[in-house]
């Protein structure tokens, strides 16, 4: 292996970033997301339909809370990217998203105020399929409501591959 | 409704024009140019803007709701990404119930989703859904 995991990178292990809720989720944001993913269920745009099925109001589609980049404050970078980043030095690497594990505790409502905390759980050097080195990062996001109760978690796996060996897998963000 | 292991969920068959990728990016506050800008994608050596992989999670969740109804609760999803999908490409997908088990809160269905383009895997997912009594 090629010593990709430098002390500079190792120092990021255990890093945390927290983003307090800035506002309620909102009905429009939920409806917009549902339209964008072509989910036409009235659950996401009709309060009366949702109440008839046992919910206090319309709800958000399950992955709304974990797919949104709305939490991080700030302005878009030069690539238009706005959401949370670890600011890891990545010159000469491409960031490949490997997968995610979501856990949902309850439906998200338009009146929820969602805060999120990210923890960079691990960085490990791994062999890619062709035997060359790459870095595997695991980042865990925990989403909480105004009462501090966890509503969802998102455990994401990324690979940092030297550009010379990048494959056609999903590139992130 | 009674469910059983081996039961198929509604299939997926859809394309991703650039406007749809832009809409998803805007709805998720992700304006990363390579998801909608052909020139930026070309400058990165890509054949076109590529679909944000997280969108597959939303599509698999939609598939679960369509099958299990509005009172089912998606409690877990574990996604794996295998290949990129570029603007205007078509994906097809299937899913089936692999296991049904009883827990104190009710019945839980485990589902395996698969998404492909041209017969090659794009993404897969294992989901858990709590079913209404």
Short mmCIF file of C-alpha atoms in Angstrom, two decimals:
data_model
loop_
_atom_site.label_atom_id
_atom_site.label_comp_id
_atom_site.label_asym_id
_atom_site.label_seq_id
_atom_site.Cartn_x
_atom_site.Cartn_y
_atom_site.Cartn_z
CA UNK A 1 0.00 0.00 0.00
CA UNK A 2 1.08 3.49 -0.69
CA UNK A 3 0.91 5.51 2.53
CA UNK A 4 -2.11 7.53 1.50
CA UNK A 5 -3.25 7.97 5.10
CA UNK A 6 -1.03 10.82 6.19
CA UNK A 7 -0.89 12.33 9.68
CA UNK A 8 -2.69 15.36 8.26
CA UNK A 9 -5.60 13.18 7.18
CA UNK A 10 -5.52 11.05 10.33
CA UNK A 11 -6.07 14.22 12.36
CA UNK A 12 -9.58 14.46 10.85
CA UNK A 13 -10.71 11.20 12.45
CA UNK A 14 -13.26 12.00 15.13
CA UNK A 15 -13.91 15.50 13.79
CA UNK A 16 -17.38 16.86 14.49
CA UNK A 17 -19.51 19.57 12.91
CA UNK A 18 -22.90 20.67 14.24
CA UNK A 19 -25.49 22.75 12.44
CA UNK A 20 -28.40 23.98 14.58
CA UNK A 21 -31.81 24.26 12.94
CA UNK A 22 -32.32 27.59 11.18
CA UNK A 23 -36.06 27.30 10.59
CA UNK A 24 -38.92 24.84 10.35
CA UNK A 25 -38.82 22.30 7.53
CA UNK A 26 -41.90 23.82 5.90
CA UNK A 27 -44.71 22.52 3.73
CA UNK A 28 -43.35 23.94 0.48
CA UNK A 29 -39.97 22.25 0.91
CA UNK A 30 -41.67 18.89 1.41
CA UNK A 31 -43.96 19.34 -1.59
CA UNK A 32 -41.04 20.48 -3.77
CA UNK A 33 -38.95 17.43 -2.82
CA UNK A 34 -41.85 15.05 -3.53
CA UNK A 35 -42.39 16.61 -6.95
CA UNK A 36 -38.66 16.40 -7.73
CA UNK A 37 -38.55 12.66 -6.97
CA UNK A 38 -41.88 12.14 -8.76
CA UNK A 39 -43.67 10.86 -5.69
CA UNK A 40 -47.28 11.96 -6.12
CA UNK A 41 -48.68 10.60 -2.86
CA UNK A 42 -51.07 13.06 -1.16
CA UNK A 43 -49.22 12.24 2.06
CA UNK A 44 -46.72 14.89 1.02
CA UNK A 45 -49.06 17.69 -0.04
CA UNK A 46 -52.43 17.15 1.69
CA UNK A 47 -52.83 17.67 5.43
CA UNK A 48 -56.37 16.23 5.39
CA UNK A 49 -55.27 13.05 3.57
CA UNK A 50 -52.36 12.59 5.99
CA UNK A 51 -54.63 13.11 9.03
CA UNK A 52 -57.04 10.52 7.65
CA UNK A 53 -54.14 8.06 7.72
CA UNK A 54 -53.11 8.78 11.29
CA UNK A 55 -50.53 11.55 10.93
CA UNK A 56 -50.77 15.01 12.58
CA UNK A 57 -50.26 16.71 9.18
CA UNK A 58 -48.62 16.01 5.86
CA UNK A 59 -45.25 14.32 6.31
CA UNK A 60 -41.96 14.38 4.41
CA UNK A 61 -40.93 11.47 2.17
CA UNK A 62 -38.62 9.20 4.20
CA UNK A 63 -35.29 10.25 2.70
CA UNK A 64 -36.06 13.99 2.62
CA UNK A 65 -34.29 14.59 5.93
CA UNK A 66 -31.10 12.73 4.99
CA UNK A 67 -30.81 13.94 1.39
CA UNK A 68 -31.15 17.65 2.06
CA UNK A 69 -28.12 19.90 2.13
CA UNK A 70 -30.11 22.69 3.74
CA UNK A 71 -28.46 22.45 7.14
CA UNK A 72 -25.02 23.91 6.60
CA UNK A 73 -24.80 27.67 6.71
CA UNK A 74 -22.80 29.61 4.19
CA UNK A 75 -22.64 30.18 0.48
CA UNK A 76 -22.00 27.80 -2.43
CA UNK A 77 -18.38 27.07 -3.32
CA UNK A 78 -16.93 27.53 -6.81
CA UNK A 79 -18.63 24.30 -7.94
CA UNK A 80 -22.03 25.34 -6.63
CA UNK A 81 -21.78 23.00 -3.65
CA UNK A 82 -23.43 24.32 -0.50
CA UNK A 83 -23.89 21.40 1.90
CA UNK A 84 -21.63 20.09 4.65
CA UNK A 85 -18.04 19.22 3.73
CA UNK A 86 -15.12 18.03 5.83
CA UNK A 87 -12.59 20.27 4.06
CA UNK A 88 -10.16 17.41 3.80
CA UNK A 89 -7.22 18.19 1.50
CA UNK A 90 -8.08 16.22 -1.63
CA UNK A 91 -5.68 17.49 -4.29
CA UNK A 92 -5.05 14.61 -6.68
CA UNK A 93 -8.03 12.59 -5.44
CA UNK A 94 -11.56 12.03 -6.63
CA UNK A 95 -14.29 11.57 -4.05
CA UNK A 96 -16.43 8.49 -4.79
CA UNK A 97 -19.61 7.88 -2.82
CA UNK A 98 -19.83 4.19 -1.95
CA UNK A 99 -23.09 3.92 -0.07
CA UNK A 100 -25.22 5.02 2.82
CA UNK A 101 -27.14 3.47 5.64
CA UNK A 102 -30.21 5.36 6.77
CA UNK A 103 -32.18 4.75 9.92
CA UNK A 104 -35.48 6.55 10.48
CA UNK A 105 -37.16 6.84 13.88
CA UNK A 106 -40.34 8.71 12.90
CA UNK A 107 -41.79 10.69 9.96
CA UNK A 108 -40.56 14.26 9.65
CA UNK A 109 -43.26 16.94 9.83
CA UNK A 110 -43.33 20.41 8.27
CA UNK A 111 -43.18 21.99 11.74
CA UNK A 112 -40.04 20.12 12.74
CA UNK A 113 -36.85 22.07 13.37
CA UNK A 114 -34.06 19.71 12.39
CA UNK A 115 -30.48 20.07 13.62
CA UNK A 116 -27.67 17.85 12.41
CA UNK A 117 -24.35 16.71 13.79
CA UNK A 118 -21.71 15.09 11.59
CA UNK A 119 -18.92 12.90 12.95
CA UNK A 120 -16.06 11.66 10.79
CA UNK A 121 -15.96 8.21 12.29
CA UNK A 122 -13.02 6.68 10.48
CA UNK A 123 -10.51 6.95 7.66
CA UNK A 124 -8.78 3.75 6.56
CA UNK A 125 -6.49 2.84 3.75
CA UNK A 126 -7.92 0.07 1.60
CA UNK A 127 -7.04 -1.77 -1.56
CA UNK A 128 -9.25 -1.11 -4.55
CA UNK A 129 -10.32 -3.99 -6.80
CA UNK A 130 -7.19 -3.61 -8.90
CA UNK A 131 -4.99 -3.69 -5.81
CA UNK A 132 -4.10 -0.03 -5.71
CA UNK A 133 -4.55 2.14 -2.66
CA UNK A 134 -7.55 4.24 -1.74
CA UNK A 135 -8.93 5.83 1.38
CA UNK A 136 -12.29 4.82 2.84
CA UNK A 137 -14.06 7.44 4.95
CA UNK A 138 -17.12 6.85 7.10
CA UNK A 139 -19.13 9.89 8.16
CA UNK A 140 -22.18 9.67 10.40
CA UNK A 141 -24.88 12.35 10.44
CA UNK A 142 -27.44 12.43 13.27
CA UNK A 143 -30.60 14.48 12.79
CA UNK A 144 -32.48 15.69 15.87
CA UNK A 145 -35.70 17.61 16.45
CA UNK A 146 -36.28 20.64 18.68
CA UNK A 147 -36.64 18.37 21.72
CA UNK A 148 -33.27 16.76 21.01
CA UNK A 149 -34.81 13.46 19.94
CA UNK A 150 -33.10 11.64 17.10
CA UNK A 151 -35.33 11.44 14.01
CA UNK A 152 -32.82 9.87 11.59
CA UNK A 153 -29.20 8.88 11.07
CA UNK A 154 -27.15 8.64 7.88
CA UNK A 155 -23.94 6.63 7.82
CA UNK A 156 -22.11 7.48 4.61
CA UNK A 157 -19.14 5.73 3.04
CA UNK A 158 -16.82 7.60 0.69
CA UNK A 159 -13.70 6.56 -1.14
CA UNK A 160 -10.86 8.91 -1.99
CA UNK A 161 -9.11 7.48 -5.04
CA UNK A 162 -5.99 8.90 -6.67
CA UNK A 163 -7.20 10.46 -9.93
CA UNK A 164 -5.08 8.15 -12.06
CA UNK A 165 -7.12 5.12 -10.97
CA UNK A 166 -10.63 6.55 -10.76
CA UNK A 167 -13.32 4.25 -12.06
CA UNK A 168 -16.80 5.06 -13.33
CA UNK A 169 -18.51 4.59 -9.98
CA UNK A 170 -20.59 7.30 -8.38
CA UNK A 171 -18.61 10.45 -7.74
CA UNK A 172 -19.55 12.71 -4.90
CA UNK A 173 -20.83 15.06 -3.70
CA UNK B 1 -53.18 -6.59 2.94
CA UNK B 2 -51.28 -9.82 3.46
CA UNK B 3 -47.72 -9.95 2.20
CA UNK B 4 -45.34 -12.82 1.61
CA UNK B 5 -41.65 -13.43 0.95
CA UNK B 6 -40.85 -13.38 -2.74
CA UNK B 7 -43.56 -10.83 -3.48
CA UNK B 8 -42.53 -8.31 -6.14
CA UNK B 9 -42.82 -4.55 -5.70
CA UNK B 10 -43.76 -2.20 -8.58
CA UNK B 11 -40.95 -2.06 -11.17
CA UNK B 12 -38.93 1.09 -11.89
CA UNK B 13 -38.46 2.32 -15.45
CA UNK B 14 -37.50 5.93 -15.86
CA UNK B 15 -35.15 8.39 -17.49
CA UNK B 16 -33.35 11.41 -16.12
CA UNK B 17 -33.48 14.47 -18.36
CA UNK B 18 -31.31 17.35 -17.20
CA UNK B 19 -34.30 19.33 -15.90
CA UNK B 20 -35.16 16.50 -13.54
CA UNK B 21 -31.60 16.42 -12.20
CA UNK B 22 -31.72 20.18 -11.72
CA UNK B 23 -35.04 19.89 -9.86
CA UNK B 24 -33.63 17.28 -7.49
CA UNK B 25 -30.51 19.35 -6.86
CA UNK B 26 -32.60 22.40 -6.04
CA UNK B 27 -34.97 20.44 -3.78
CA UNK B 28 -32.01 19.09 -1.79
CA UNK B 29 -29.98 22.31 -1.74
CA UNK B 30 -27.27 20.63 -3.82
CA UNK B 31 -26.28 22.91 -6.67
CA UNK B 32 -23.14 20.96 -7.53
CA UNK B 33 -22.77 21.84 -11.21
CA UNK B 34 -21.84 18.40 -12.42
CA UNK B 35 -25.43 17.29 -11.72
CA UNK B 36 -26.90 19.62 -14.37
CA UNK B 37 -24.21 21.44 -16.39
CA UNK B 38 -23.03 19.62 -19.53
CA UNK B 39 -19.97 21.84 -20.01
CA UNK B 40 -18.75 21.28 -16.47
CA UNK B 41 -19.28 17.53 -16.84
CA UNK B 42 -17.31 17.53 -20.11
CA UNK B 43 -14.47 19.45 -18.45
CA UNK B 44 -14.26 16.61 -15.91
CA UNK B 45 -14.05 14.01 -18.66
CA UNK B 46 -17.58 12.77 -18.12
CA UNK B 47 -20.07 12.05 -20.92
CA UNK B 48 -22.65 14.29 -19.26
CA UNK B 49 -24.07 15.44 -15.92
CA UNK B 50 -24.62 12.47 -13.62
CA UNK B 51 -27.55 11.68 -11.37
CA UNK B 52 -26.92 12.30 -7.67
CA UNK B 53 -26.73 8.78 -6.22
CA UNK B 54 -28.79 9.78 -3.20
CA UNK B 55 -31.77 10.17 -5.51
CA UNK B 56 -31.93 6.38 -5.77
CA UNK B 57 -32.86 6.30 -2.08
CA UNK B 58 -35.86 8.56 -2.72
CA UNK B 59 -36.94 6.40 -5.64
CA UNK B 60 -36.63 3.19 -3.63
CA UNK B 61 -38.63 4.82 -0.80
CA UNK B 62 -41.32 5.77 -3.31
CA UNK B 63 -41.40 2.16 -4.49
CA UNK B 64 -41.94 1.02 -0.88
CA UNK B 65 -44.79 3.46 -0.29
CA UNK B 66 -46.49 2.52 -3.56
CA UNK B 67 -46.47 -1.13 -2.53
CA UNK B 68 -47.09 -1.01 1.21
CA UNK B 69 -49.38 2.04 1.39
CA UNK B 70 -49.45 5.33 3.29
CA UNK B 71 -49.31 3.85 6.80
CA UNK B 72 -46.19 1.73 6.31
CA UNK B 73 -43.08 3.19 7.94
CA UNK B 74 -39.66 2.88 6.28
CA UNK B 75 -37.27 2.35 9.20
CA UNK B 76 -33.98 1.42 7.48
CA UNK B 77 -32.32 1.66 4.08
CA UNK B 78 -28.80 0.49 3.19
CA UNK B 79 -27.75 1.69 -0.25
CA UNK B 80 -24.78 0.70 -2.36
CA UNK B 81 -23.76 2.58 -5.49
CA UNK B 82 -22.24 0.62 -8.34
CA UNK B 83 -22.15 2.88 -11.41
CA UNK B 84 -22.97 6.40 -12.53
CA UNK B 85 -26.07 7.29 -14.54
CA UNK B 86 -25.79 10.20 -16.94
CA UNK B 87 -28.37 12.66 -18.22
CA UNK B 88 -31.09 11.10 -20.39
CA UNK B 89 -30.04 7.54 -19.57
CA UNK B 90 -32.77 5.06 -18.66
CA UNK B 91 -32.74 2.90 -15.55
CA UNK B 92 -34.90 -0.09 -14.72
CA UNK B 93 -35.37 -1.61 -11.32
CA UNK B 94 -36.98 -4.45 -9.46
CA UNK B 95 -37.55 -5.24 -5.82
CA UNK B 96 -38.95 -8.07 -3.77
CA UNK B 97 -39.74 -8.94 -0.19
CA UNK B 98 -36.96 -11.18 1.07
CA UNK B 99 -38.17 -11.72 4.64
CA UNK B 100 -41.20 -11.03 6.81
CA UNK B 101 -40.82 -11.15 10.56
CA UNK B 102 -42.95 -10.34 13.58
CA UNK B 103 -41.73 -7.87 16.19
CA UNK B 104 -43.52 -6.52 19.26
CA UNK B 105 -44.64 -3.44 17.27
CA UNK B 106 -45.96 -5.48 14.34
CA UNK B 107 -44.78 -7.08 11.13
CA UNK B 108 -41.53 -5.98 9.46
CA UNK B 109 -40.79 -6.57 5.77
CA UNK B 110 -37.23 -6.71 4.46
CA UNK B 111 -36.91 -5.73 0.82
CA UNK B 112 -34.07 -6.01 -1.68
CA UNK B 113 -34.05 -3.38 -4.46
CA UNK B 114 -31.92 -3.54 -7.60
CA UNK B 115 -31.43 -0.81 -10.19
CA UNK B 116 -29.75 -1.32 -13.57
CA UNK B 117 -28.96 0.39 -16.83
CA UNK B 118 -28.35 -1.71 -19.92
CA UNK B 119 -28.23 -4.81 -17.73
CA UNK B 120 -25.44 -3.45 -15.51
CA UNK B 121 -25.99 -2.73 -11.81
CA UNK B 122 -26.37 0.94 -10.86
CA UNK B 123 -27.46 0.70 -7.22
CA UNK B 124 -28.88 -1.74 -4.74
CA UNK B 125 -30.61 -1.31 -1.41
CA UNK B 126 -31.84 -3.36 1.51
CA UNK B 127 -34.82 -1.76 3.24
CA UNK B 128 -36.90 -2.49 6.30
CA UNK B 129 -40.53 -1.44 6.50
CA UNK B 130 -42.83 -1.61 9.52
CA UNK B 131 -46.25 -2.59 8.28
CA UNK B 132 -49.56 -1.40 9.72
CA UNK B 133 -51.67 -3.97 11.59
#
